[in-house]
């Protein structure tokens, strides 16, 4: 068991535990499992007392009061729900007399929900007793009354359904189907590039430029292509060519309205829930190699040191000469494969493509140094994806790290995004666009990482105050020091969590982490609606707004709704990202179901009063080493250094510590792994 070694921050601020009673706070409710919940507030995270959940549900913003229930920290009682996070859920339909009943499959929702007798939704959808359905909440349950729902969709019988994934889709309110009007419109769209070039005099024909797509091997939609050539002055002319989605998706058309509601594609472990109909994503708008396609192109001239000299933007027509994947590009750059291994369009010299890749890789290195010198903060990220067979069963894990291939594409996209943002910045009054804004982190958030970073021996004398003040060069030094050590992942995670989330705003406020004065998303209009907003604004700047169906009336309407649209895009992005990660955890737990009892090595990446979070070396997945698995003694929890110390033995557990664990149990429905010490 664990207990505090000192007063909590809340108690210190309120001068002792006796004054902590009945203080109201607002925060986000997190329900881990039935009977276990916490509320995350600006004052800290507090456990919810037994019976204190009341009408609260996971993800809700709630107001709570704190009170002591014996020794230890104060516990929270939910008083009111400020805003709801859950609007629908997946459940099993049944009949209860004249009422229909839907029992949630998510065990964290311990409530009763009924379908009223005058609601014919179940009958209309052909729902039978025992079917799995998506229920939309009409009235939330209270202490005195059950909740009321309507059946939004029939998923089918439990047999043959991937229930945990369906639950995630419903709980994050992700739309899984397009309306008939949008689908009908998509079927009538064709990529007639020659006719468009003839009709739009301002569109530039760039089909003679040698450009390529570089994507993951499994990608099906190609929304960006790159080109690069040396200039006479010893610099580079970088070309970033992005699918011209807004030529086909006009403002307020059926497809545009659906895309505006979705705001982004959601990438789950076993499927993609796209923002646009498949005909556009994978065909008409996709920069398929060997096919003429409409694009928005940005040509950026850079000097020999990678500094931007000038940039030009065009509505264009291009032709991708090769579809390359990251693995192949890495092998060519490393000299492990020759140029003849590149699958190019017939008539294209593979060596010319290989030289383009080498130029892009060298330019990428220079750009990283340019960004570092201006204070950009790069966090190391590792992406672990579960591999599935044809039936959806997990077969293994693919761990993707930053490589020369991924880096050269990333740097090219950053250059293009900054170039477009610079053109639109200051023109927000007549060019409605969505800027990507990242504010400087608060001193409190950064200051909270100092004790743990000291514990990892990553802070040097005099750096604490620089870190607290948000000096990006100090953060760079800490991350460089952590590189390759056992503290690398914990340090990256802590500092990343101390950052504020990047959001979309209708004005340019700069981007702290990138060290950019102006930034926007321009490079992925197939999967992000803010990029479509930027494309329309850029076309208006180029005098092509009317050609894109973005006339004065449409611009005025976009100007009016842009603040709310930016908020919606930020919120839906977070939901899609969370759903994708949760779906990965579900399949990861399924994978380890067959490995219960096996031993693995890992590293402690998190420490709480209830146990340690361990990240396995093999797959980068995380699981919980609960307190009971550490021994029978009491452990003192130090919140500042995020460590546990045994009061009898003095045994200490801290971040970055290597540990051998055994998989003790798996809960695929909730995406959880439990460990015990090996």
PDB file of C-alpha atoms in Angstrom, residues 14-303:
ATOM      1  CA  UNK A  14      -5.003  25.657   2.094  1.00  0.00           C
ATOM      2  CA  UNK A  15      -2.844  25.499   5.247  1.00  0.00           C
ATOM      3  CA  UNK A  16      -3.667  22.039   6.478  1.00  0.00           C
ATOM      4  CA  UNK A  17      -6.211  19.286   6.077  1.00  0.00           C
ATOM      5  CA  UNK A  18      -8.871  20.797   8.310  1.00  0.00           C
ATOM      6  CA  UNK A  19      -9.408  23.646   5.883  1.00  0.00           C
ATOM      7  CA  UNK A  20      -9.735  21.347   2.889  1.00  0.00           C
ATOM      8  CA  UNK A  21     -13.349  20.505   3.631  1.00  0.00           C
ATOM      9  CA  UNK A  22     -16.085  21.726   1.300  1.00  0.00           C
ATOM     10  CA  UNK A  23     -13.727  23.543  -1.070  1.00  0.00           C
ATOM     11  CA  UNK A  24     -15.235  23.469  -4.576  1.00  0.00           C
ATOM     12  CA  UNK A  25     -13.076  22.661  -7.584  1.00  0.00           C
ATOM     13  CA  UNK A  26     -13.764  22.028 -11.259  1.00  0.00           C
ATOM     14  CA  UNK A  27     -12.108  19.273 -13.240  1.00  0.00           C
ATOM     15  CA  UNK A  28     -12.389  16.348 -15.636  1.00  0.00           C
ATOM     16  CA  UNK A  29     -13.758  13.075 -14.305  1.00  0.00           C
ATOM     17  CA  UNK A  30     -11.785   9.924 -15.122  1.00  0.00           C
ATOM     18  CA  UNK A  31     -13.497   6.606 -14.379  1.00  0.00           C
ATOM     19  CA  UNK A  32     -10.928   3.795 -14.534  1.00  0.00           C
ATOM     20  CA  UNK A  33     -13.314   0.971 -13.638  1.00  0.00           C
ATOM     21  CA  UNK A  34     -16.418   0.493 -11.493  1.00  0.00           C
ATOM     22  CA  UNK A  35     -15.753   1.919  -8.045  1.00  0.00           C
ATOM     23  CA  UNK A  36     -12.500   3.616  -9.077  1.00  0.00           C
ATOM     24  CA  UNK A  37     -12.562   7.213 -10.315  1.00  0.00           C
ATOM     25  CA  UNK A  38     -10.562  10.402  -9.983  1.00  0.00           C
ATOM     26  CA  UNK A  39     -11.015  14.034 -10.915  1.00  0.00           C
ATOM     27  CA  UNK A  40      -8.209  15.989 -12.580  1.00  0.00           C
ATOM     28  CA  UNK A  41      -8.189  19.649 -11.482  1.00  0.00           C
ATOM     29  CA  UNK A  42      -5.727  22.530 -11.610  1.00  0.00           C
ATOM     30  CA  UNK A  43      -5.057  21.840  -7.919  1.00  0.00           C
ATOM     31  CA  UNK A  44      -4.077  18.250  -8.610  1.00  0.00           C
ATOM     32  CA  UNK A  45      -5.726  14.858  -9.080  1.00  0.00           C
ATOM     33  CA  UNK A  46      -8.047  13.562  -6.350  1.00  0.00           C
ATOM     34  CA  UNK A  47      -9.699  10.187  -5.880  1.00  0.00           C
ATOM     35  CA  UNK A  48     -13.483  10.161  -5.873  1.00  0.00           C
ATOM     36  CA  UNK A  49     -14.901   8.924  -2.582  1.00  0.00           C
ATOM     37  CA  UNK A  50     -16.965   5.756  -2.493  1.00  0.00           C
ATOM     38  CA  UNK A  51     -20.478   6.682  -3.573  1.00  0.00           C
ATOM     39  CA  UNK A  52     -19.283  10.137  -4.641  1.00  0.00           C
ATOM     40  CA  UNK A  53     -19.639   9.704  -8.400  1.00  0.00           C
ATOM     41  CA  UNK A  54     -23.378  10.575  -8.395  1.00  0.00           C
ATOM     42  CA  UNK A  55     -24.490  11.593 -11.930  1.00  0.00           C
ATOM     43  CA  UNK A  56     -20.933  11.921 -13.242  1.00  0.00           C
ATOM     44  CA  UNK A  57     -19.705   9.844 -16.165  1.00  0.00           C
ATOM     45  CA  UNK A  58     -16.231   9.344 -17.588  1.00  0.00           C
ATOM     46  CA  UNK A  59     -14.857  12.446 -19.323  1.00  0.00           C
ATOM     47  CA  UNK A  60     -17.449  14.850 -17.890  1.00  0.00           C
ATOM     48  CA  UNK A  61     -16.378  18.262 -16.657  1.00  0.00           C
ATOM     49  CA  UNK A  62     -17.660  18.328 -13.077  1.00  0.00           C
ATOM     50  CA  UNK A  63     -17.675  20.476  -9.965  1.00  0.00           C
ATOM     51  CA  UNK A  64     -16.582  18.619  -6.850  1.00  0.00           C
ATOM     52  CA  UNK A  65     -16.085  19.291  -3.180  1.00  0.00           C
ATOM     53  CA  UNK A  66     -13.224  17.818  -1.190  1.00  0.00           C
ATOM     54  CA  UNK A  67     -13.441  16.298   2.258  1.00  0.00           C
ATOM     55  CA  UNK A  68     -11.343  14.016   4.440  1.00  0.00           C
ATOM     56  CA  UNK A  69     -12.636  10.526   5.114  1.00  0.00           C
ATOM     57  CA  UNK A  70     -10.001   9.454   7.602  1.00  0.00           C
ATOM     58  CA  UNK A  71      -6.219   9.790   7.256  1.00  0.00           C
ATOM     59  CA  UNK A  72      -4.650  10.626   3.922  1.00  0.00           C
ATOM     60  CA  UNK A  73      -5.571  12.954   1.137  1.00  0.00           C
ATOM     61  CA  UNK A  74      -8.993  14.588   0.790  1.00  0.00           C
ATOM     62  CA  UNK A  75     -11.393  12.804  -1.524  1.00  0.00           C
ATOM     63  CA  UNK A  76     -13.801  14.274  -4.052  1.00  0.00           C
ATOM     64  CA  UNK A  77     -17.580  14.213  -4.179  1.00  0.00           C
ATOM     65  CA  UNK A  78     -19.250  15.143  -7.481  1.00  0.00           C
ATOM     66  CA  UNK A  79     -21.779  17.914  -6.915  1.00  0.00           C
ATOM     67  CA  UNK A  80     -22.794  18.981 -10.429  1.00  0.00           C
ATOM     68  CA  UNK A  81     -21.967  18.100 -14.024  1.00  0.00           C
ATOM     69  CA  UNK A  82     -20.806  21.165 -15.958  1.00  0.00           C
ATOM     70  CA  UNK A  83     -20.636  19.542 -19.390  1.00  0.00           C
ATOM     71  CA  UNK A  84     -21.104  16.042 -20.739  1.00  0.00           C
ATOM     72  CA  UNK A  85     -18.491  14.072 -22.663  1.00  0.00           C
ATOM     73  CA  UNK A  86     -20.522  10.951 -23.438  1.00  0.00           C
ATOM     74  CA  UNK A  87     -23.386  11.443 -25.882  1.00  0.00           C
ATOM     75  CA  UNK A  88     -23.780   7.874 -27.151  1.00  0.00           C
ATOM     76  CA  UNK A  89     -22.655   4.385 -26.226  1.00  0.00           C
ATOM     77  CA  UNK A  90     -22.765   0.787 -27.423  1.00  0.00           C
ATOM     78  CA  UNK A  91     -25.059  -1.557 -25.544  1.00  0.00           C
ATOM     79  CA  UNK A  92     -27.203  -4.640 -25.688  1.00  0.00           C
ATOM     80  CA  UNK A  93     -30.898  -4.122 -26.449  1.00  0.00           C
ATOM     81  CA  UNK A  94     -33.531  -5.847 -24.363  1.00  0.00           C
ATOM     82  CA  UNK A  95     -37.211  -5.561 -23.484  1.00  0.00           C
ATOM     83  CA  UNK A  96     -38.486  -4.531 -20.060  1.00  0.00           C
ATOM     84  CA  UNK A  97     -42.271  -4.628 -20.203  1.00  0.00           C
ATOM     85  CA  UNK A  98     -43.516  -1.722 -22.341  1.00  0.00           C
ATOM     86  CA  UNK A  99     -40.037  -0.224 -22.386  1.00  0.00           C
ATOM     87  CA  UNK A 100     -36.938  -1.049 -24.328  1.00  0.00           C
ATOM     88  CA  UNK A 101     -33.713  -1.231 -22.339  1.00  0.00           C
ATOM     89  CA  UNK A 102     -30.107  -0.741 -23.414  1.00  0.00           C
ATOM     90  CA  UNK A 103     -27.389  -2.125 -21.128  1.00  0.00           C
ATOM     91  CA  UNK A 104     -24.016  -0.386 -21.773  1.00  0.00           C
ATOM     92  CA  UNK A 105     -21.154  -2.678 -22.735  1.00  0.00           C
ATOM     93  CA  UNK A 106     -18.738  -0.221 -21.142  1.00  0.00           C
ATOM     94  CA  UNK A 107     -18.707  -1.397 -17.537  1.00  0.00           C
ATOM     95  CA  UNK A 108     -17.734   2.108 -16.393  1.00  0.00           C
ATOM     96  CA  UNK A 109     -21.279   3.248 -17.225  1.00  0.00           C
ATOM     97  CA  UNK A 110     -23.180   1.795 -14.276  1.00  0.00           C
ATOM     98  CA  UNK A 111     -26.555   3.272 -15.202  1.00  0.00           C
ATOM     99  CA  UNK A 112     -29.939   2.160 -16.459  1.00  0.00           C
ATOM    100  CA  UNK A 113     -31.141   3.457 -19.832  1.00  0.00           C
ATOM    101  CA  UNK A 114     -34.582   2.911 -21.302  1.00  0.00           C
ATOM    102  CA  UNK A 115     -36.269   3.435 -24.652  1.00  0.00           C
ATOM    103  CA  UNK A 116     -39.725   4.968 -24.143  1.00  0.00           C
ATOM    104  CA  UNK A 117     -42.842   3.184 -25.497  1.00  0.00           C
ATOM    105  CA  UNK A 118     -43.560   5.912 -28.070  1.00  0.00           C
ATOM    106  CA  UNK A 119     -40.016   5.664 -29.511  1.00  0.00           C
ATOM    107  CA  UNK A 120     -40.136   3.459 -32.618  1.00  0.00           C
ATOM    108  CA  UNK A 121     -36.413   3.617 -33.368  1.00  0.00           C
ATOM    109  CA  UNK A 122     -35.721  -0.033 -32.467  1.00  0.00           C
ATOM    110  CA  UNK A 123     -38.616  -1.299 -34.581  1.00  0.00           C
ATOM    111  CA  UNK A 124     -37.688   0.942 -37.507  1.00  0.00           C
ATOM    112  CA  UNK A 125     -34.107  -0.374 -37.499  1.00  0.00           C
ATOM    113  CA  UNK A 126     -35.148  -4.010 -37.118  1.00  0.00           C
ATOM    114  CA  UNK A 127     -33.549  -4.430 -33.702  1.00  0.00           C
ATOM    115  CA  UNK A 128     -34.167  -7.741 -31.932  1.00  0.00           C
ATOM    116  CA  UNK A 129     -33.618  -8.586 -28.294  1.00  0.00           C
ATOM    117  CA  UNK A 130     -29.934  -9.302 -27.670  1.00  0.00           C
ATOM    118  CA  UNK A 131     -28.731  -7.167 -30.588  1.00  0.00           C
ATOM    119  CA  UNK A 132     -25.863  -4.751 -30.109  1.00  0.00           C
ATOM    120  CA  UNK A 133     -26.893  -1.168 -30.833  1.00  0.00           C
ATOM    121  CA  UNK A 134     -25.582   2.372 -30.677  1.00  0.00           C
ATOM    122  CA  UNK A 135     -27.764   4.311 -28.245  1.00  0.00           C
ATOM    123  CA  UNK A 136     -27.927   8.113 -28.280  1.00  0.00           C
ATOM    124  CA  UNK A 137     -28.590   9.673 -24.887  1.00  0.00           C
ATOM    125  CA  UNK A 138     -31.659  11.911 -24.710  1.00  0.00           C
ATOM    126  CA  UNK A 139     -31.858  12.317 -20.934  1.00  0.00           C
ATOM    127  CA  UNK A 140     -29.020  11.553 -18.545  1.00  0.00           C
ATOM    128  CA  UNK A 141     -29.733   9.409 -15.476  1.00  0.00           C
ATOM    129  CA  UNK A 142     -30.086  11.178 -12.135  1.00  0.00           C
ATOM    130  CA  UNK A 143     -30.202   9.924  -8.575  1.00  0.00           C
ATOM    131  CA  UNK A 144     -33.962   9.465  -8.890  1.00  0.00           C
ATOM    132  CA  UNK A 145     -34.531   8.550 -12.537  1.00  0.00           C
ATOM    133  CA  UNK A 146     -33.023   6.286 -15.175  1.00  0.00           C
ATOM    134  CA  UNK A 147     -31.661   7.698 -18.409  1.00  0.00           C
ATOM    135  CA  UNK A 148     -33.590   7.825 -21.666  1.00  0.00           C
ATOM    136  CA  UNK A 149     -32.025   6.850 -25.011  1.00  0.00           C
ATOM    137  CA  UNK A 150     -33.035   6.317 -28.601  1.00  0.00           C
ATOM    138  CA  UNK A 151     -31.528   3.645 -30.833  1.00  0.00           C
ATOM    139  CA  UNK A 152     -29.301   5.385 -33.372  1.00  0.00           C
ATOM    140  CA  UNK A 153     -27.954   2.328 -35.183  1.00  0.00           C
ATOM    141  CA  UNK A 154     -28.143  -1.450 -35.134  1.00  0.00           C
ATOM    142  CA  UNK A 155     -24.684  -3.020 -35.190  1.00  0.00           C
ATOM    143  CA  UNK A 156     -25.922  -6.609 -35.289  1.00  0.00           C
ATOM    144  CA  UNK A 157     -25.790  -9.694 -33.148  1.00  0.00           C
ATOM    145  CA  UNK A 158     -22.824 -10.014 -30.764  1.00  0.00           C
ATOM    146  CA  UNK A 159     -21.386 -12.863 -32.850  1.00  0.00           C
ATOM    147  CA  UNK A 160     -18.994 -11.525 -35.478  1.00  0.00           C
ATOM    148  CA  UNK A 161     -18.737  -8.007 -34.045  1.00  0.00           C
ATOM    149  CA  UNK A 162     -15.567  -6.541 -32.604  1.00  0.00           C
ATOM    150  CA  UNK A 163     -17.416  -5.175 -29.597  1.00  0.00           C
ATOM    151  CA  UNK A 164     -14.524  -3.262 -27.937  1.00  0.00           C
ATOM    152  CA  UNK A 165     -13.803  -1.347 -31.182  1.00  0.00           C
ATOM    153  CA  UNK A 166     -17.489  -0.641 -31.777  1.00  0.00           C
ATOM    154  CA  UNK A 167     -17.697   0.654 -28.210  1.00  0.00           C
ATOM    155  CA  UNK A 168     -14.815   3.035 -28.854  1.00  0.00           C
ATOM    156  CA  UNK A 169     -16.410   4.353 -32.053  1.00  0.00           C
ATOM    157  CA  UNK A 170     -19.652   5.047 -30.222  1.00  0.00           C
ATOM    158  CA  UNK A 171     -18.127   6.476 -27.057  1.00  0.00           C
ATOM    159  CA  UNK A 172     -16.104   9.038 -29.036  1.00  0.00           C
ATOM    160  CA  UNK A 173     -19.095   9.788 -31.266  1.00  0.00           C
ATOM    161  CA  UNK A 174     -17.169   9.000 -34.454  1.00  0.00           C
ATOM    162  CA  UNK A 175     -19.357   8.959 -37.588  1.00  0.00           C
ATOM    163  CA  UNK A 176     -19.000   5.651 -39.392  1.00  0.00           C
ATOM    164  CA  UNK A 177     -21.160   6.249 -42.484  1.00  0.00           C
ATOM    165  CA  UNK A 178     -21.703   8.989 -45.059  1.00  0.00           C
ATOM    166  CA  UNK A 179     -25.107  10.325 -45.989  1.00  0.00           C
ATOM    167  CA  UNK A 180     -26.633   9.411 -49.377  1.00  0.00           C
ATOM    168  CA  UNK A 181     -26.280  12.964 -50.746  1.00  0.00           C
ATOM    169  CA  UNK A 182     -22.534  13.072 -50.067  1.00  0.00           C
ATOM    170  CA  UNK A 183     -22.008   9.597 -51.560  1.00  0.00           C
ATOM    171  CA  UNK A 184     -24.035  10.474 -54.659  1.00  0.00           C
ATOM    172  CA  UNK A 185     -22.058  13.673 -55.141  1.00  0.00           C
ATOM    173  CA  UNK A 186     -18.771  11.789 -54.782  1.00  0.00           C
ATOM    174  CA  UNK A 187     -19.729   9.266 -57.469  1.00  0.00           C
ATOM    175  CA  UNK A 188     -20.284  12.099 -59.963  1.00  0.00           C
ATOM    176  CA  UNK A 189     -16.794  13.574 -59.439  1.00  0.00           C
ATOM    177  CA  UNK A 190     -14.063  12.833 -61.978  1.00  0.00           C
ATOM    178  CA  UNK A 191     -10.443  13.970 -62.219  1.00  0.00           C
ATOM    179  CA  UNK A 192     -10.514  15.784 -65.567  1.00  0.00           C
ATOM    180  CA  UNK A 193      -7.164  17.572 -65.290  1.00  0.00           C
ATOM    181  CA  UNK A 194      -6.844  18.633 -68.942  1.00  0.00           C
ATOM    182  CA  UNK A 195     -10.240  20.364 -68.936  1.00  0.00           C
ATOM    183  CA  UNK A 196      -9.447  22.119 -65.661  1.00  0.00           C
ATOM    184  CA  UNK A 197      -6.115  23.415 -66.997  1.00  0.00           C
ATOM    185  CA  UNK A 198      -7.903  24.807 -70.031  1.00  0.00           C
ATOM    186  CA  UNK A 199     -10.621  26.471 -67.936  1.00  0.00           C
ATOM    187  CA  UNK A 200      -8.465  27.956 -65.167  1.00  0.00           C
ATOM    188  CA  UNK A 201      -5.877  30.255 -66.690  1.00  0.00           C
ATOM    189  CA  UNK A 202      -4.164  30.885 -63.360  1.00  0.00           C
ATOM    190  CA  UNK A 203      -3.562  27.192 -62.727  1.00  0.00           C
ATOM    191  CA  UNK A 204       0.062  26.281 -63.430  1.00  0.00           C
ATOM    192  CA  UNK A 205       1.066  23.137 -65.298  1.00  0.00           C
ATOM    193  CA  UNK A 206       3.881  21.536 -63.253  1.00  0.00           C
ATOM    194  CA  UNK A 207       3.623  18.045 -64.713  1.00  0.00           C
ATOM    195  CA  UNK A 208       7.201  18.228 -65.967  1.00  0.00           C
ATOM    196  CA  UNK A 209       8.567  18.476 -62.393  1.00  0.00           C
ATOM    197  CA  UNK A 210       9.927  15.172 -61.065  1.00  0.00           C
ATOM    198  CA  UNK A 211       7.981  14.681 -57.825  1.00  0.00           C
ATOM    199  CA  UNK A 212       7.321  11.572 -55.734  1.00  0.00           C
ATOM    200  CA  UNK A 213       5.121  10.427 -52.875  1.00  0.00           C
ATOM    201  CA  UNK A 214       6.752   8.971 -49.740  1.00  0.00           C
ATOM    202  CA  UNK A 215       4.335   7.313 -47.312  1.00  0.00           C
ATOM    203  CA  UNK A 216       3.953   4.245 -45.080  1.00  0.00           C
ATOM    204  CA  UNK A 217       3.803   0.996 -47.032  1.00  0.00           C
ATOM    205  CA  UNK A 218       0.133   0.530 -46.066  1.00  0.00           C
ATOM    206  CA  UNK A 219      -1.026   4.017 -47.148  1.00  0.00           C
ATOM    207  CA  UNK A 220      -3.859   4.232 -49.653  1.00  0.00           C
ATOM    208  CA  UNK A 221      -4.487   7.973 -49.823  1.00  0.00           C
ATOM    209  CA  UNK A 222      -1.589  10.117 -51.056  1.00  0.00           C
ATOM    210  CA  UNK A 223      -2.203  13.775 -50.302  1.00  0.00           C
ATOM    211  CA  UNK A 224       1.376  15.087 -50.623  1.00  0.00           C
ATOM    212  CA  UNK A 225       4.223  14.792 -53.106  1.00  0.00           C
ATOM    213  CA  UNK A 226       7.679  16.353 -52.919  1.00  0.00           C
ATOM    214  CA  UNK A 227      10.299  17.536 -55.388  1.00  0.00           C
ATOM    215  CA  UNK A 228      13.756  18.973 -54.875  1.00  0.00           C
ATOM    216  CA  UNK A 229      16.518  20.273 -57.123  1.00  0.00           C
ATOM    217  CA  UNK A 230      19.733  22.198 -56.596  1.00  0.00           C
ATOM    218  CA  UNK A 231      19.932  25.851 -57.621  1.00  0.00           C
ATOM    219  CA  UNK A 232      22.798  27.585 -59.400  1.00  0.00           C
ATOM    220  CA  UNK A 233      23.611  29.425 -56.150  1.00  0.00           C
ATOM    221  CA  UNK A 234      24.200  26.152 -54.301  1.00  0.00           C
ATOM    222  CA  UNK A 235      20.868  26.099 -52.536  1.00  0.00           C
ATOM    223  CA  UNK A 236      17.642  24.186 -53.166  1.00  0.00           C
ATOM    224  CA  UNK A 237      14.277  24.632 -54.807  1.00  0.00           C
ATOM    225  CA  UNK A 238      11.886  22.570 -52.702  1.00  0.00           C
ATOM    226  CA  UNK A 239       8.471  21.698 -54.075  1.00  0.00           C
ATOM    227  CA  UNK A 240       5.604  20.522 -51.875  1.00  0.00           C
ATOM    228  CA  UNK A 241       2.536  19.524 -53.874  1.00  0.00           C
ATOM    229  CA  UNK A 242      -0.733  18.859 -52.033  1.00  0.00           C
ATOM    230  CA  UNK A 243      -3.934  17.325 -53.377  1.00  0.00           C
ATOM    231  CA  UNK A 244      -6.365  20.059 -54.463  1.00  0.00           C
ATOM    232  CA  UNK A 245      -9.349  18.757 -52.523  1.00  0.00           C
ATOM    233  CA  UNK A 246     -11.243  22.068 -52.504  1.00  0.00           C
ATOM    234  CA  UNK A 247     -11.505  22.065 -56.309  1.00  0.00           C
ATOM    235  CA  UNK A 248     -13.826  19.080 -55.974  1.00  0.00           C
ATOM    236  CA  UNK A 249     -15.349  19.843 -52.555  1.00  0.00           C
ATOM    237  CA  UNK A 250     -16.989  23.238 -52.853  1.00  0.00           C
ATOM    238  CA  UNK A 251     -18.086  25.275 -49.864  1.00  0.00           C
ATOM    239  CA  UNK A 252     -21.452  24.171 -48.422  1.00  0.00           C
ATOM    240  CA  UNK A 253     -21.778  21.190 -50.776  1.00  0.00           C
ATOM    241  CA  UNK A 254     -23.058  17.912 -49.234  1.00  0.00           C
ATOM    242  CA  UNK A 255     -19.514  16.507 -48.987  1.00  0.00           C
ATOM    243  CA  UNK A 256     -18.225  19.749 -47.452  1.00  0.00           C
ATOM    244  CA  UNK A 257     -20.964  19.811 -44.818  1.00  0.00           C
ATOM    245  CA  UNK A 258     -20.169  16.220 -43.772  1.00  0.00           C
ATOM    246  CA  UNK A 259     -16.426  16.918 -43.747  1.00  0.00           C
ATOM    247  CA  UNK A 260     -17.046  20.005 -41.606  1.00  0.00           C
ATOM    248  CA  UNK A 261     -18.915  17.886 -39.074  1.00  0.00           C
ATOM    249  CA  UNK A 262     -16.236  15.172 -38.970  1.00  0.00           C
ATOM    250  CA  UNK A 263     -13.309  17.681 -39.146  1.00  0.00           C
ATOM    251  CA  UNK A 264     -10.725  14.881 -39.505  1.00  0.00           C
ATOM    252  CA  UNK A 265     -10.203  11.233 -40.342  1.00  0.00           C
ATOM    253  CA  UNK A 266      -9.949   8.814 -37.429  1.00  0.00           C
ATOM    254  CA  UNK A 267      -7.280   6.113 -37.695  1.00  0.00           C
ATOM    255  CA  UNK A 268      -8.240   3.118 -35.580  1.00  0.00           C
ATOM    256  CA  UNK A 269      -6.250  -0.061 -35.224  1.00  0.00           C
ATOM    257  CA  UNK A 270      -8.387  -1.989 -37.719  1.00  0.00           C
ATOM    258  CA  UNK A 271     -10.021   0.660 -39.887  1.00  0.00           C
ATOM    259  CA  UNK A 272     -10.033   4.260 -41.043  1.00  0.00           C
ATOM    260  CA  UNK A 273     -13.099   6.431 -40.565  1.00  0.00           C
ATOM    261  CA  UNK A 274     -12.355   8.958 -43.317  1.00  0.00           C
ATOM    262  CA  UNK A 275     -13.311  12.618 -43.465  1.00  0.00           C
ATOM    263  CA  UNK A 276     -14.123  12.338 -47.176  1.00  0.00           C
ATOM    264  CA  UNK A 277     -15.844   9.561 -49.148  1.00  0.00           C
ATOM    265  CA  UNK A 278     -13.499   6.831 -50.357  1.00  0.00           C
ATOM    266  CA  UNK A 279     -13.848   7.805 -54.005  1.00  0.00           C
ATOM    267  CA  UNK A 280     -12.147  11.117 -53.216  1.00  0.00           C
ATOM    268  CA  UNK A 281      -9.646   9.826 -50.614  1.00  0.00           C
ATOM    269  CA  UNK A 282      -8.257   6.935 -52.593  1.00  0.00           C
ATOM    270  CA  UNK A 283      -8.922   7.956 -56.177  1.00  0.00           C
ATOM    271  CA  UNK A 284      -9.853  11.408 -57.485  1.00  0.00           C
ATOM    272  CA  UNK A 285      -7.890  13.483 -54.957  1.00  0.00           C
ATOM    273  CA  UNK A 286      -5.115  10.986 -54.241  1.00  0.00           C
ATOM    274  CA  UNK A 287      -1.791  11.778 -55.936  1.00  0.00           C
ATOM    275  CA  UNK A 288      -1.610   8.359 -57.565  1.00  0.00           C
ATOM    276  CA  UNK A 289       1.728   7.762 -59.342  1.00  0.00           C
ATOM    277  CA  UNK A 290       1.568   7.947 -63.107  1.00  0.00           C
ATOM    278  CA  UNK A 291      -1.700   9.916 -63.085  1.00  0.00           C
ATOM    279  CA  UNK A 292      -2.259  13.627 -63.719  1.00  0.00           C
ATOM    280  CA  UNK A 293      -3.753  15.253 -60.637  1.00  0.00           C
ATOM    281  CA  UNK A 294      -4.808  18.717 -59.498  1.00  0.00           C
ATOM    282  CA  UNK A 295      -2.726  20.133 -56.659  1.00  0.00           C
ATOM    283  CA  UNK A 296      -1.846  23.158 -54.603  1.00  0.00           C
ATOM    284  CA  UNK A 297       1.913  23.624 -54.953  1.00  0.00           C
ATOM    285  CA  UNK A 298       4.363  25.639 -52.881  1.00  0.00           C
ATOM    286  CA  UNK A 299       7.828  26.184 -54.344  1.00  0.00           C
ATOM    287  CA  UNK A 300      10.333  27.365 -51.738  1.00  0.00           C
ATOM    288  CA  UNK A 301      13.841  28.570 -52.534  1.00  0.00           C
ATOM    289  CA  UNK A 302      16.389  27.952 -49.771  1.00  0.00           C
ATOM    290  CA  UNK A 303      20.048  28.900 -49.529  1.00  0.00           C
TER     291      UNK A 303
END
